[in-house]
PDB file of C-alpha atoms in Angstrom:
ATOM      1  CA  UNK A   1      -8.377  30.960  54.610  1.00  0.00           C
ATOM      2  CA  UNK A   2      -7.873  34.435  53.068  1.00  0.00           C
ATOM      3  CA  UNK A   3     -11.018  36.513  52.933  1.00  0.00           C
ATOM      4  CA  UNK A   4     -11.416  36.322  49.151  1.00  0.00           C
ATOM      5  CA  UNK A   5     -10.314  32.748  48.530  1.00  0.00           C
ATOM      6  CA  UNK A   6     -13.260  30.483  47.870  1.00  0.00           C
ATOM      7  CA  UNK A   7     -13.126  26.735  48.165  1.00  0.00           C
ATOM      8  CA  UNK A   8     -13.395  26.629  44.371  1.00  0.00           C
ATOM      9  CA  UNK A   9     -10.251  28.729  44.082  1.00  0.00           C
ATOM     10  CA  UNK A  10      -8.469  26.455  46.523  1.00  0.00           C
ATOM     11  CA  UNK A  11      -9.494  23.347  44.611  1.00  0.00           C
ATOM     12  CA  UNK A  12      -8.444  24.909  41.315  1.00  0.00           C
ATOM     13  CA  UNK A  13      -5.046  25.873  42.700  1.00  0.00           C
ATOM     14  CA  UNK A  14      -4.477  22.354  44.062  1.00  0.00           C
ATOM     15  CA  UNK A  15      -5.515  20.778  40.761  1.00  0.00           C
ATOM     16  CA  UNK A  16      -3.183  23.116  38.897  1.00  0.00           C
ATOM     17  CA  UNK A  17      -0.269  21.962  41.067  1.00  0.00           C
ATOM     18  CA  UNK A  18      -1.131  18.299  40.573  1.00  0.00           C
ATOM     19  CA  UNK A  19      -1.936  18.300  36.852  1.00  0.00           C
ATOM     20  CA  UNK A  20      -0.016  21.263  35.494  1.00  0.00           C
ATOM     21  CA  UNK A  21      -3.187  22.548  33.836  1.00  0.00           C
ATOM     22  CA  UNK A  22      -4.237  26.153  33.374  1.00  0.00           C
ATOM     23  CA  UNK A  23      -5.679  27.811  36.454  1.00  0.00           C
ATOM     24  CA  UNK A  24      -8.691  29.241  34.614  1.00  0.00           C
ATOM     25  CA  UNK A  25      -9.618  25.792  33.257  1.00  0.00           C
ATOM     26  CA  UNK A  26      -9.271  24.223  36.699  1.00  0.00           C
ATOM     27  CA  UNK A  27     -11.252  27.093  38.239  1.00  0.00           C
ATOM     28  CA  UNK A  28     -14.083  26.435  35.788  1.00  0.00           C
ATOM     29  CA  UNK A  29     -14.241  22.783  36.832  1.00  0.00           C
ATOM     30  CA  UNK A  30     -14.024  23.626  40.534  1.00  0.00           C
ATOM     31  CA  UNK A  31     -16.623  26.390  40.275  1.00  0.00           C
ATOM     32  CA  UNK A  32     -19.088  24.106  38.537  1.00  0.00           C
ATOM     33  CA  UNK A  33     -18.498  21.419  41.169  1.00  0.00           C
ATOM     34  CA  UNK A  34     -18.939  23.967  43.947  1.00  0.00           C
ATOM     35  CA  UNK A  35     -22.035  25.613  42.521  1.00  0.00           C
ATOM     36  CA  UNK A  36     -20.430  28.901  41.423  1.00  0.00           C
ATOM     37  CA  UNK A  37     -21.618  30.486  38.148  1.00  0.00           C
ATOM     38  CA  UNK A  38     -19.841  29.352  34.996  1.00  0.00           C
ATOM     39  CA  UNK A  39     -17.669  31.406  32.621  1.00  0.00           C
ATOM     40  CA  UNK A  40     -18.991  34.365  30.665  1.00  0.00           C
ATOM     41  CA  UNK A  41     -17.637  36.548  27.885  1.00  0.00           C
ATOM     42  CA  UNK A  42     -16.599  40.153  27.920  1.00  0.00           C
ATOM     43  CA  UNK A  43     -19.280  40.847  25.331  1.00  0.00           C
ATOM     44  CA  UNK A  44     -21.994  39.404  27.572  1.00  0.00           C
ATOM     45  CA  UNK A  45     -20.840  41.585  30.443  1.00  0.00           C
ATOM     46  CA  UNK A  46     -20.759  44.685  28.232  1.00  0.00           C
ATOM     47  CA  UNK A  47     -24.273  44.054  26.882  1.00  0.00           C
ATOM     48  CA  UNK A  48     -25.654  43.478  30.362  1.00  0.00           C
ATOM     49  CA  UNK A  49     -23.987  46.632  31.676  1.00  0.00           C
ATOM     50  CA  UNK A  50     -25.558  48.733  28.910  1.00  0.00           C
ATOM     51  CA  UNK A  51     -29.021  47.171  28.662  1.00  0.00           C
ATOM     52  CA  UNK A  52     -29.979  45.588  31.998  1.00  0.00           C
ATOM     53  CA  UNK A  53     -32.404  47.541  34.196  1.00  0.00           C
ATOM     54  CA  UNK A  54     -30.995  49.110  37.339  1.00  0.00           C
ATOM     55  CA  UNK A  55     -31.019  46.867  40.395  1.00  0.00           C
ATOM     56  CA  UNK A  56     -33.576  48.313  42.832  1.00  0.00           C
ATOM     57  CA  UNK A  57     -32.840  46.291  45.944  1.00  0.00           C
ATOM     58  CA  UNK A  58     -31.545  47.735  49.197  1.00  0.00           C
ATOM     59  CA  UNK A  59     -27.764  47.628  49.467  1.00  0.00           C
ATOM     60  CA  UNK A  60     -26.968  45.812  52.733  1.00  0.00           C
ATOM     61  CA  UNK A  61     -23.529  47.358  53.221  1.00  0.00           C
ATOM     62  CA  UNK A  62     -23.970  51.110  52.638  1.00  0.00           C
ATOM     63  CA  UNK A  63     -26.794  53.592  53.121  1.00  0.00           C
ATOM     64  CA  UNK A  64     -29.042  54.275  50.110  1.00  0.00           C
ATOM     65  CA  UNK A  65     -27.589  57.747  49.474  1.00  0.00           C
ATOM     66  CA  UNK A  66     -24.103  56.268  49.153  1.00  0.00           C
ATOM     67  CA  UNK A  67     -24.983  53.075  47.319  1.00  0.00           C
ATOM     68  CA  UNK A  68     -23.635  52.778  43.742  1.00  0.00           C
ATOM     69  CA  UNK A  69     -25.932  52.251  40.765  1.00  0.00           C
ATOM     70  CA  UNK A  70     -25.945  48.527  40.076  1.00  0.00           C
ATOM     71  CA  UNK A  71     -27.358  45.946  37.670  1.00  0.00           C
ATOM     72  CA  UNK A  72     -27.919  42.252  38.267  1.00  0.00           C
ATOM     73  CA  UNK A  73     -25.493  39.896  36.513  1.00  0.00           C
ATOM     74  CA  UNK A  74     -25.858  36.253  37.651  1.00  0.00           C
ATOM     75  CA  UNK A  75     -22.434  35.100  36.291  1.00  0.00           C
ATOM     76  CA  UNK A  76     -20.873  37.461  38.865  1.00  0.00           C
ATOM     77  CA  UNK A  77     -23.074  36.139  41.637  1.00  0.00           C
ATOM     78  CA  UNK A  78     -25.521  39.050  41.775  1.00  0.00           C
ATOM     79  CA  UNK A  79     -25.618  42.849  41.416  1.00  0.00           C
ATOM     80  CA  UNK A  80     -22.489  44.794  40.433  1.00  0.00           C
ATOM     81  CA  UNK A  81     -21.902  48.557  39.970  1.00  0.00           C
ATOM     82  CA  UNK A  82     -21.949  49.858  36.393  1.00  0.00           C
ATOM     83  CA  UNK A  83     -18.921  52.054  37.075  1.00  0.00           C
ATOM     84  CA  UNK A  84     -16.724  49.192  38.288  1.00  0.00           C
ATOM     85  CA  UNK A  85     -17.626  47.064  35.269  1.00  0.00           C
ATOM     86  CA  UNK A  86     -16.645  49.907  32.954  1.00  0.00           C
ATOM     87  CA  UNK A  87     -13.288  50.170  34.742  1.00  0.00           C
ATOM     88  CA  UNK A  88     -12.797  46.435  34.258  1.00  0.00           C
ATOM     89  CA  UNK A  89     -13.554  46.739  30.558  1.00  0.00           C
ATOM     90  CA  UNK A  90     -10.955  49.488  30.295  1.00  0.00           C
ATOM     91  CA  UNK A  91      -8.351  47.430  32.141  1.00  0.00           C
ATOM     92  CA  UNK A  92      -8.906  44.507  29.774  1.00  0.00           C
ATOM     93  CA  UNK A  93      -8.660  46.551  26.572  1.00  0.00           C
ATOM     94  CA  UNK A  94      -7.973  45.605  23.815  1.00  0.00           C
ATOM     95  CA  UNK A  95      -9.429  42.173  24.653  1.00  0.00           C
ATOM     96  CA  UNK A  96     -12.092  40.905  22.260  1.00  0.00           C
ATOM     97  CA  UNK A  97     -15.760  40.519  23.095  1.00  0.00           C
ATOM     98  CA  UNK A  98     -15.316  36.733  23.095  1.00  0.00           C
ATOM     99  CA  UNK A  99     -12.709  36.851  25.886  1.00  0.00           C
ATOM    100  CA  UNK A 100     -13.783  34.609  28.760  1.00  0.00           C
ATOM    101  CA  UNK A 101     -13.906  35.615  32.422  1.00  0.00           C
ATOM    102  CA  UNK A 102     -14.526  33.590  35.591  1.00  0.00           C
ATOM    103  CA  UNK A 103     -15.830  34.470  39.030  1.00  0.00           C
ATOM    104  CA  UNK A 104     -13.222  33.279  41.539  1.00  0.00           C
ATOM    105  CA  UNK A 105     -15.085  34.325  44.667  1.00  0.00           C
ATOM    106  CA  UNK A 106     -17.614  36.805  45.974  1.00  0.00           C
ATOM    107  CA  UNK A 107     -17.795  38.342  49.434  1.00  0.00           C
ATOM    108  CA  UNK A 108     -21.473  39.293  49.572  1.00  0.00           C
ATOM    109  CA  UNK A 109     -21.959  42.956  48.689  1.00  0.00           C
ATOM    110  CA  UNK A 110     -18.426  43.934  49.700  1.00  0.00           C
ATOM    111  CA  UNK A 111     -16.289  42.765  46.774  1.00  0.00           C
ATOM    112  CA  UNK A 112     -15.610  39.986  44.317  1.00  0.00           C
ATOM    113  CA  UNK A 113     -12.635  38.573  42.449  1.00  0.00           C
ATOM    114  CA  UNK A 114     -12.899  37.993  38.713  1.00  0.00           C
ATOM    115  CA  UNK A 115     -10.256  36.201  36.631  1.00  0.00           C
ATOM    116  CA  UNK A 116      -9.395  36.803  32.981  1.00  0.00           C
ATOM    117  CA  UNK A 117      -6.435  35.159  31.263  1.00  0.00           C
ATOM    118  CA  UNK A 118      -4.739  34.608  34.607  1.00  0.00           C
ATOM    119  CA  UNK A 119      -5.182  38.248  35.664  1.00  0.00           C
ATOM    120  CA  UNK A 120      -7.208  38.766  38.857  1.00  0.00           C
ATOM    121  CA  UNK A 121      -9.275  41.853  39.598  1.00  0.00           C
ATOM    122  CA  UNK A 122     -11.012  42.859  42.802  1.00  0.00           C
ATOM    123  CA  UNK A 123     -14.259  44.694  42.107  1.00  0.00           C
ATOM    124  CA  UNK A 124     -15.533  46.664  45.104  1.00  0.00           C
ATOM    125  CA  UNK A 125     -19.333  46.450  45.305  1.00  0.00           C
ATOM    126  CA  UNK A 126     -20.008  49.053  47.979  1.00  0.00           C
ATOM    127  CA  UNK A 127     -18.897  52.189  46.113  1.00  0.00           C
ATOM    128  CA  UNK A 128     -18.529  53.661  42.641  1.00  0.00           C
ATOM    129  CA  UNK A 129     -15.440  53.223  40.519  1.00  0.00           C
ATOM    130  CA  UNK A 130     -13.138  51.074  42.629  1.00  0.00           C
ATOM    131  CA  UNK A 131     -11.272  48.308  40.817  1.00  0.00           C
ATOM    132  CA  UNK A 132      -7.897  46.876  41.832  1.00  0.00           C
ATOM    133  CA  UNK A 133      -5.727  44.343  40.060  1.00  0.00           C
ATOM    134  CA  UNK A 134      -4.406  41.638  42.372  1.00  0.00           C
ATOM    135  CA  UNK A 135      -1.440  39.303  42.334  1.00  0.00           C
ATOM    136  CA  UNK A 136      -1.995  36.425  39.914  1.00  0.00           C
ATOM    137  CA  UNK A 137      -1.812  33.772  42.612  1.00  0.00           C
ATOM    138  CA  UNK A 138      -5.346  32.644  43.593  1.00  0.00           C
ATOM    139  CA  UNK A 139      -6.404  33.840  47.022  1.00  0.00           C
ATOM    140  CA  UNK A 140      -3.684  36.482  47.307  1.00  0.00           C
ATOM    141  CA  UNK A 141      -5.052  39.841  48.450  1.00  0.00           C
ATOM    142  CA  UNK A 142      -1.923  41.843  47.588  1.00  0.00           C
ATOM    143  CA  UNK A 143      -1.424  43.898  44.459  1.00  0.00           C
ATOM    144  CA  UNK A 144       1.192  43.076  41.822  1.00  0.00           C
ATOM    145  CA  UNK A 145       4.546  44.858  41.781  1.00  0.00           C
ATOM    146  CA  UNK A 146       3.558  46.118  38.319  1.00  0.00           C
ATOM    147  CA  UNK A 147       0.288  45.072  36.711  1.00  0.00           C
ATOM    148  CA  UNK A 148       1.704  45.198  33.192  1.00  0.00           C
ATOM    149  CA  UNK A 149       5.246  43.880  33.717  1.00  0.00           C
ATOM    150  CA  UNK A 150       5.488  42.142  37.118  1.00  0.00           C
ATOM    151  CA  UNK A 151       2.066  40.619  37.865  1.00  0.00           C
ATOM    152  CA  UNK A 152       2.961  39.070  41.246  1.00  0.00           C
ATOM    153  CA  UNK A 153       3.128  40.561  44.727  1.00  0.00           C
ATOM    154  CA  UNK A 154       6.657  41.511  45.748  1.00  0.00           C
ATOM    155  CA  UNK A 155       6.444  40.438  49.389  1.00  0.00           C
ATOM    156  CA  UNK A 156       5.785  36.762  48.683  1.00  0.00           C
ATOM    157  CA  UNK A 157       4.838  35.299  45.318  1.00  0.00           C
ATOM    158  CA  UNK A 158       7.344  37.051  43.079  1.00  0.00           C
ATOM    159  CA  UNK A 159      10.160  35.181  44.824  1.00  0.00           C
ATOM    160  CA  UNK A 160       8.451  31.881  43.975  1.00  0.00           C
ATOM    161  CA  UNK A 161       8.630  32.383  40.197  1.00  0.00           C
ATOM    162  CA  UNK A 162      11.191  30.328  38.230  1.00  0.00           C
ATOM    163  CA  UNK A 163      14.282  31.825  36.602  1.00  0.00           C
ATOM    164  CA  UNK A 164      12.910  32.006  33.058  1.00  0.00           C
ATOM    165  CA  UNK A 165       9.822  33.895  34.196  1.00  0.00           C
ATOM    166  CA  UNK A 166      11.882  36.302  36.307  1.00  0.00           C
ATOM    167  CA  UNK A 167      14.112  37.020  33.305  1.00  0.00           C
ATOM    168  CA  UNK A 168      11.011  37.640  31.180  1.00  0.00           C
ATOM    169  CA  UNK A 169       9.587  40.051  33.751  1.00  0.00           C
ATOM    170  CA  UNK A 170      12.947  41.831  34.122  1.00  0.00           C
ATOM    171  CA  UNK A 171      13.071  42.349  30.356  1.00  0.00           C
ATOM    172  CA  UNK A 172       9.500  43.647  30.295  1.00  0.00           C
ATOM    173  CA  UNK A 173      10.103  46.026  33.205  1.00  0.00           C
ATOM    174  CA  UNK A 174      13.388  47.322  31.768  1.00  0.00           C
ATOM    175  CA  UNK A 175      11.778  47.919  28.376  1.00  0.00           C
ATOM    176  CA  UNK A 176       8.840  49.737  29.977  1.00  0.00           C
ATOM    177  CA  UNK A 177      11.161  52.046  31.913  1.00  0.00           C
ATOM    178  CA  UNK A 178      13.284  52.678  28.817  1.00  0.00           C
ATOM    179  CA  UNK A 179      10.207  53.555  26.769  1.00  0.00           C
ATOM    180  CA  UNK A 180       9.033  56.000  29.420  1.00  0.00           C
ATOM    181  CA  UNK A 181      12.310  57.689  30.342  1.00  0.00           C
ATOM    182  CA  UNK A 182      14.905  56.802  27.704  1.00  0.00           C
ATOM    183  CA  UNK A 183      13.857  59.343  25.088  1.00  0.00           C
ATOM    184  CA  UNK A 184      14.726  62.240  27.400  1.00  0.00           C
ATOM    185  CA  UNK A 185      18.011  60.807  28.644  1.00  0.00           C
ATOM    186  CA  UNK A 186      19.005  57.199  27.860  1.00  0.00           C
ATOM    187  CA  UNK A 187      21.549  57.300  30.697  1.00  0.00           C
ATOM    188  CA  UNK A 188      18.926  58.205  33.314  1.00  0.00           C
ATOM    189  CA  UNK A 189      16.489  55.314  33.071  1.00  0.00           C
ATOM    190  CA  UNK A 190      15.427  54.416  36.641  1.00  0.00           C
ATOM    191  CA  UNK A 191      15.018  50.775  37.593  1.00  0.00           C
ATOM    192  CA  UNK A 192      12.977  51.890  40.599  1.00  0.00           C
ATOM    193  CA  UNK A 193      11.768  49.786  43.501  1.00  0.00           C
ATOM    194  CA  UNK A 194      10.322  47.194  41.124  1.00  0.00           C
ATOM    195  CA  UNK A 195      13.757  46.520  39.656  1.00  0.00           C
ATOM    196  CA  UNK A 196      15.149  45.917  43.133  1.00  0.00           C
ATOM    197  CA  UNK A 197      12.208  43.618  43.906  1.00  0.00           C
ATOM    198  CA  UNK A 198      13.022  41.541  40.834  1.00  0.00           C
ATOM    199  CA  UNK A 199      16.625  41.235  42.006  1.00  0.00           C
ATOM    200  CA  UNK A 200      15.544  40.157  45.484  1.00  0.00           C
ATOM    201  CA  UNK A 201      13.259  37.519  43.959  1.00  0.00           C
ATOM    202  CA  UNK A 202      16.085  36.365  41.694  1.00  0.00           C
ATOM    203  CA  UNK A 203      18.336  35.848  44.706  1.00  0.00           C
ATOM    204  CA  UNK A 204      15.749  33.522  46.241  1.00  0.00           C
ATOM    205  CA  UNK A 205      15.761  31.503  43.012  1.00  0.00           C
ATOM    206  CA  UNK A 206      19.543  31.663  42.559  1.00  0.00           C
ATOM    207  CA  UNK A 207      18.997  33.593  39.322  1.00  0.00           C
ATOM    208  CA  UNK A 208      20.658  36.905  40.148  1.00  0.00           C
ATOM    209  CA  UNK A 209      23.091  37.088  37.221  1.00  0.00           C
ATOM    210  CA  UNK A 210      20.651  36.414  34.343  1.00  0.00           C
ATOM    211  CA  UNK A 211      17.980  38.649  35.884  1.00  0.00           C
ATOM    212  CA  UNK A 212      20.427  41.501  36.442  1.00  0.00           C
ATOM    213  CA  UNK A 213      21.694  41.195  32.879  1.00  0.00           C
ATOM    214  CA  UNK A 214      18.166  41.163  31.430  1.00  0.00           C
ATOM    215  CA  UNK A 215      17.106  44.133  33.535  1.00  0.00           C
ATOM    216  CA  UNK A 216      20.068  46.343  32.672  1.00  0.00           C
ATOM    217  CA  UNK A 217      20.208  45.462  28.977  1.00  0.00           C
ATOM    218  CA  UNK A 218      16.473  46.085  28.572  1.00  0.00           C
ATOM    219  CA  UNK A 219      16.656  49.423  30.394  1.00  0.00           C
ATOM    220  CA  UNK A 220      19.844  50.659  28.702  1.00  0.00           C
ATOM    221  CA  UNK A 221      21.489  48.540  26.002  1.00  0.00           C
ATOM    222  CA  UNK A 222      23.406  45.348  25.386  1.00  0.00           C
ATOM    223  CA  UNK A 223      26.948  45.780  26.646  1.00  0.00           C
ATOM    224  CA  UNK A 224      28.578  45.255  23.232  1.00  0.00           C
ATOM    225  CA  UNK A 225      26.157  47.614  21.483  1.00  0.00           C
ATOM    226  CA  UNK A 226      26.551  50.793  23.540  1.00  0.00           C
ATOM    227  CA  UNK A 227      29.185  52.302  21.225  1.00  0.00           C
ATOM    228  CA  UNK A 228      27.106  51.357  18.198  1.00  0.00           C
ATOM    229  CA  UNK A 229      23.787  52.793  19.362  1.00  0.00           C
ATOM    230  CA  UNK A 230      25.192  55.876  21.096  1.00  0.00           C
ATOM    231  CA  UNK A 231      27.995  58.227  20.137  1.00  0.00           C
ATOM    232  CA  UNK A 232      30.614  60.237  21.974  1.00  0.00           C
ATOM    233  CA  UNK A 233      29.730  61.615  25.382  1.00  0.00           C
ATOM    234  CA  UNK A 234      26.296  59.963  25.396  1.00  0.00           C
ATOM    235  CA  UNK A 235      27.877  56.532  24.956  1.00  0.00           C
ATOM    236  CA  UNK A 236      30.152  57.247  27.916  1.00  0.00           C
ATOM    237  CA  UNK A 237      27.191  58.316  30.040  1.00  0.00           C
ATOM    238  CA  UNK A 238      25.149  55.237  29.178  1.00  0.00           C
ATOM    239  CA  UNK A 239      28.068  52.914  29.883  1.00  0.00           C
ATOM    240  CA  UNK A 240      28.690  54.642  33.212  1.00  0.00           C
ATOM    241  CA  UNK A 241      25.009  54.279  34.140  1.00  0.00           C
ATOM    242  CA  UNK A 242      25.118  50.570  33.293  1.00  0.00           C
ATOM    243  CA  UNK A 243      28.290  50.013  35.320  1.00  0.00           C
ATOM    244  CA  UNK A 244      26.791  51.900  38.246  1.00  0.00           C
ATOM    245  CA  UNK A 245      23.637  49.764  38.155  1.00  0.00           C
ATOM    246  CA  UNK A 246      25.697  46.572  37.985  1.00  0.00           C
ATOM    247  CA  UNK A 247      27.406  47.455  41.258  1.00  0.00           C
ATOM    248  CA  UNK A 248      24.277  48.844  42.902  1.00  0.00           C
ATOM    249  CA  UNK A 249      22.251  45.732  42.097  1.00  0.00           C
ATOM    250  CA  UNK A 250      25.074  43.622  43.484  1.00  0.00           C
ATOM    251  CA  UNK A 251      24.546  45.380  46.802  1.00  0.00           C
ATOM    252  CA  UNK A 252      20.771  44.881  46.523  1.00  0.00           C
ATOM    253  CA  UNK A 253      21.386  41.159  45.978  1.00  0.00           C
ATOM    254  CA  UNK A 254      23.706  40.907  48.964  1.00  0.00           C
ATOM    255  CA  UNK A 255      21.130  42.609  51.180  1.00  0.00           C
ATOM    256  CA  UNK A 256      18.410  40.253  49.909  1.00  0.00           C
ATOM    257  CA  UNK A 257      20.660  37.270  50.607  1.00  0.00           C
ATOM    258  CA  UNK A 258      21.193  38.374  54.208  1.00  0.00           C
ATOM    259  CA  UNK A 259      17.487  39.101  54.694  1.00  0.00           C
ATOM    260  CA  UNK A 260      16.449  35.655  53.435  1.00  0.00           C
ATOM    261  CA  UNK A 261      18.893  33.915  55.743  1.00  0.00           C
ATOM    262  CA  UNK A 262      17.747  36.052  58.672  1.00  0.00           C
ATOM    263  CA  UNK A 263      14.101  35.153  58.012  1.00  0.00           C
ATOM    264  CA  UNK A 264      15.135  31.494  57.878  1.00  0.00           C
ATOM    265  CA  UNK A 265      16.691  31.856  61.316  1.00  0.00           C
ATOM    266  CA  UNK A 266      20.091  30.960  59.935  1.00  0.00           C
ATOM    267  CA  UNK A 267      19.140  27.323  59.382  1.00  0.00           C
ATOM    268  CA  UNK A 268      18.161  25.231  56.372  1.00  0.00           C
ATOM    269  CA  UNK A 269      15.009  23.105  56.432  1.00  0.00           C
ATOM    270  CA  UNK A 270      17.234  20.087  57.088  1.00  0.00           C
ATOM    271  CA  UNK A 271      18.505  21.749  60.281  1.00  0.00           C
ATOM    272  CA  UNK A 272      21.983  22.596  59.035  1.00  0.00           C
ATOM    273  CA  UNK A 273      23.387  26.096  59.478  1.00  0.00           C
ATOM    274  CA  UNK A 274      23.115  28.329  56.417  1.00  0.00           C
ATOM    275  CA  UNK A 275      26.563  29.277  55.065  1.00  0.00           C
ATOM    276  CA  UNK A 276      27.334  32.749  53.754  1.00  0.00           C
ATOM    277  CA  UNK A 277      28.034  31.293  50.328  1.00  0.00           C
ATOM    278  CA  UNK A 278      27.167  27.675  49.515  1.00  0.00           C
ATOM    279  CA  UNK A 279      27.887  27.896  45.802  1.00  0.00           C
ATOM    280  CA  UNK A 280      26.665  29.772  42.728  1.00  0.00           C
ATOM    281  CA  UNK A 281      23.677  27.446  42.233  1.00  0.00           C
ATOM    282  CA  UNK A 282      22.540  27.195  45.842  1.00  0.00           C
ATOM    283  CA  UNK A 283      19.763  29.627  46.860  1.00  0.00           C
ATOM    284  CA  UNK A 284      20.423  31.360  50.207  1.00  0.00           C
ATOM    285  CA  UNK A 285      17.665  29.452  51.997  1.00  0.00           C
ATOM    286  CA  UNK A 286      19.490  26.139  51.497  1.00  0.00           C
ATOM    287  CA  UNK A 287      22.717  24.805  52.939  1.00  0.00           C
ATOM    288  CA  UNK A 288      23.844  22.818  49.899  1.00  0.00           C
ATOM    289  CA  UNK A 289      23.026  21.843  46.342  1.00  0.00           C
ATOM    290  CA  UNK A 290      21.699  18.534  47.680  1.00  0.00           C
ATOM    291  CA  UNK A 291      19.102  20.256  49.875  1.00  0.00           C
ATOM    292  CA  UNK A 292      18.130  22.641  47.076  1.00  0.00           C
ATOM    293  CA  UNK A 293      17.648  19.748  44.653  1.00  0.00           C
ATOM    294  CA  UNK A 294      15.612  17.784  47.183  1.00  0.00           C
ATOM    295  CA  UNK A 295      13.262  20.764  47.511  1.00  0.00           C
ATOM    296  CA  UNK A 296      13.033  21.158  43.730  1.00  0.00           C
ATOM    297  CA  UNK A 297      14.693  24.589  43.803  1.00  0.00           C
ATOM    298  CA  UNK A 298      17.870  23.883  41.795  1.00  0.00           C
TER     299      UNK A 298
END
């Protein structure tokens, strides 16, 4: 079991798979059954952070001179540093005071995982000011590819997301890059490593074409609108950049396809050899549409 994944988190994840319910709701049920503290609001945490007396116990992980200033907050399983709570409040802005949070797990005085609206944050309890957002999948210790646009880890869970969610994330990432870089030069918007990670995930889900289209159109422009939005030489530059990205992402997809088949050892789960191309709707880890459908991946 991963270091931060409590039995409550495991039960909540299993219940989510079986019932299709929200993870936070299932976590609440599992936490109550397992004896973990119940949900609390952002306002309650803020009030406690500002008004609770300092915790005066001896920190069991670090020496007194290095120990952070803490206050006791039972819904988080015990003492927590003021500084880390303030970072959490900043990360959740502009959430309202009535926003609910849940404790997913706590590892003594080392760290804890708190969940809010599906977002997972690791709060380090042995030093000041250390907060890290984690992949949204319960128990995962990796960070997201992009906390704001791609909230899943690139090495595993991103590739498990369905096509519609990958398209949504590609649009969000492309828009974010366009907002940051497009004003200076709309033809020089970088898709960066995160864009390539979205393409690799799309290949695993057999969703390369819609994800590529969403990514490029969000970062640059819709293909039939380039000459309307931009004029003259700038329109030519933007169109060239889009064409270049189309071909580059094709190569990224081909590399991802080969990597997936190599990791699979060249064989489908049914034992058949993986073909180079089994059809436009057959993900590279399957030998046929029949196998993909049987696994629920078509």
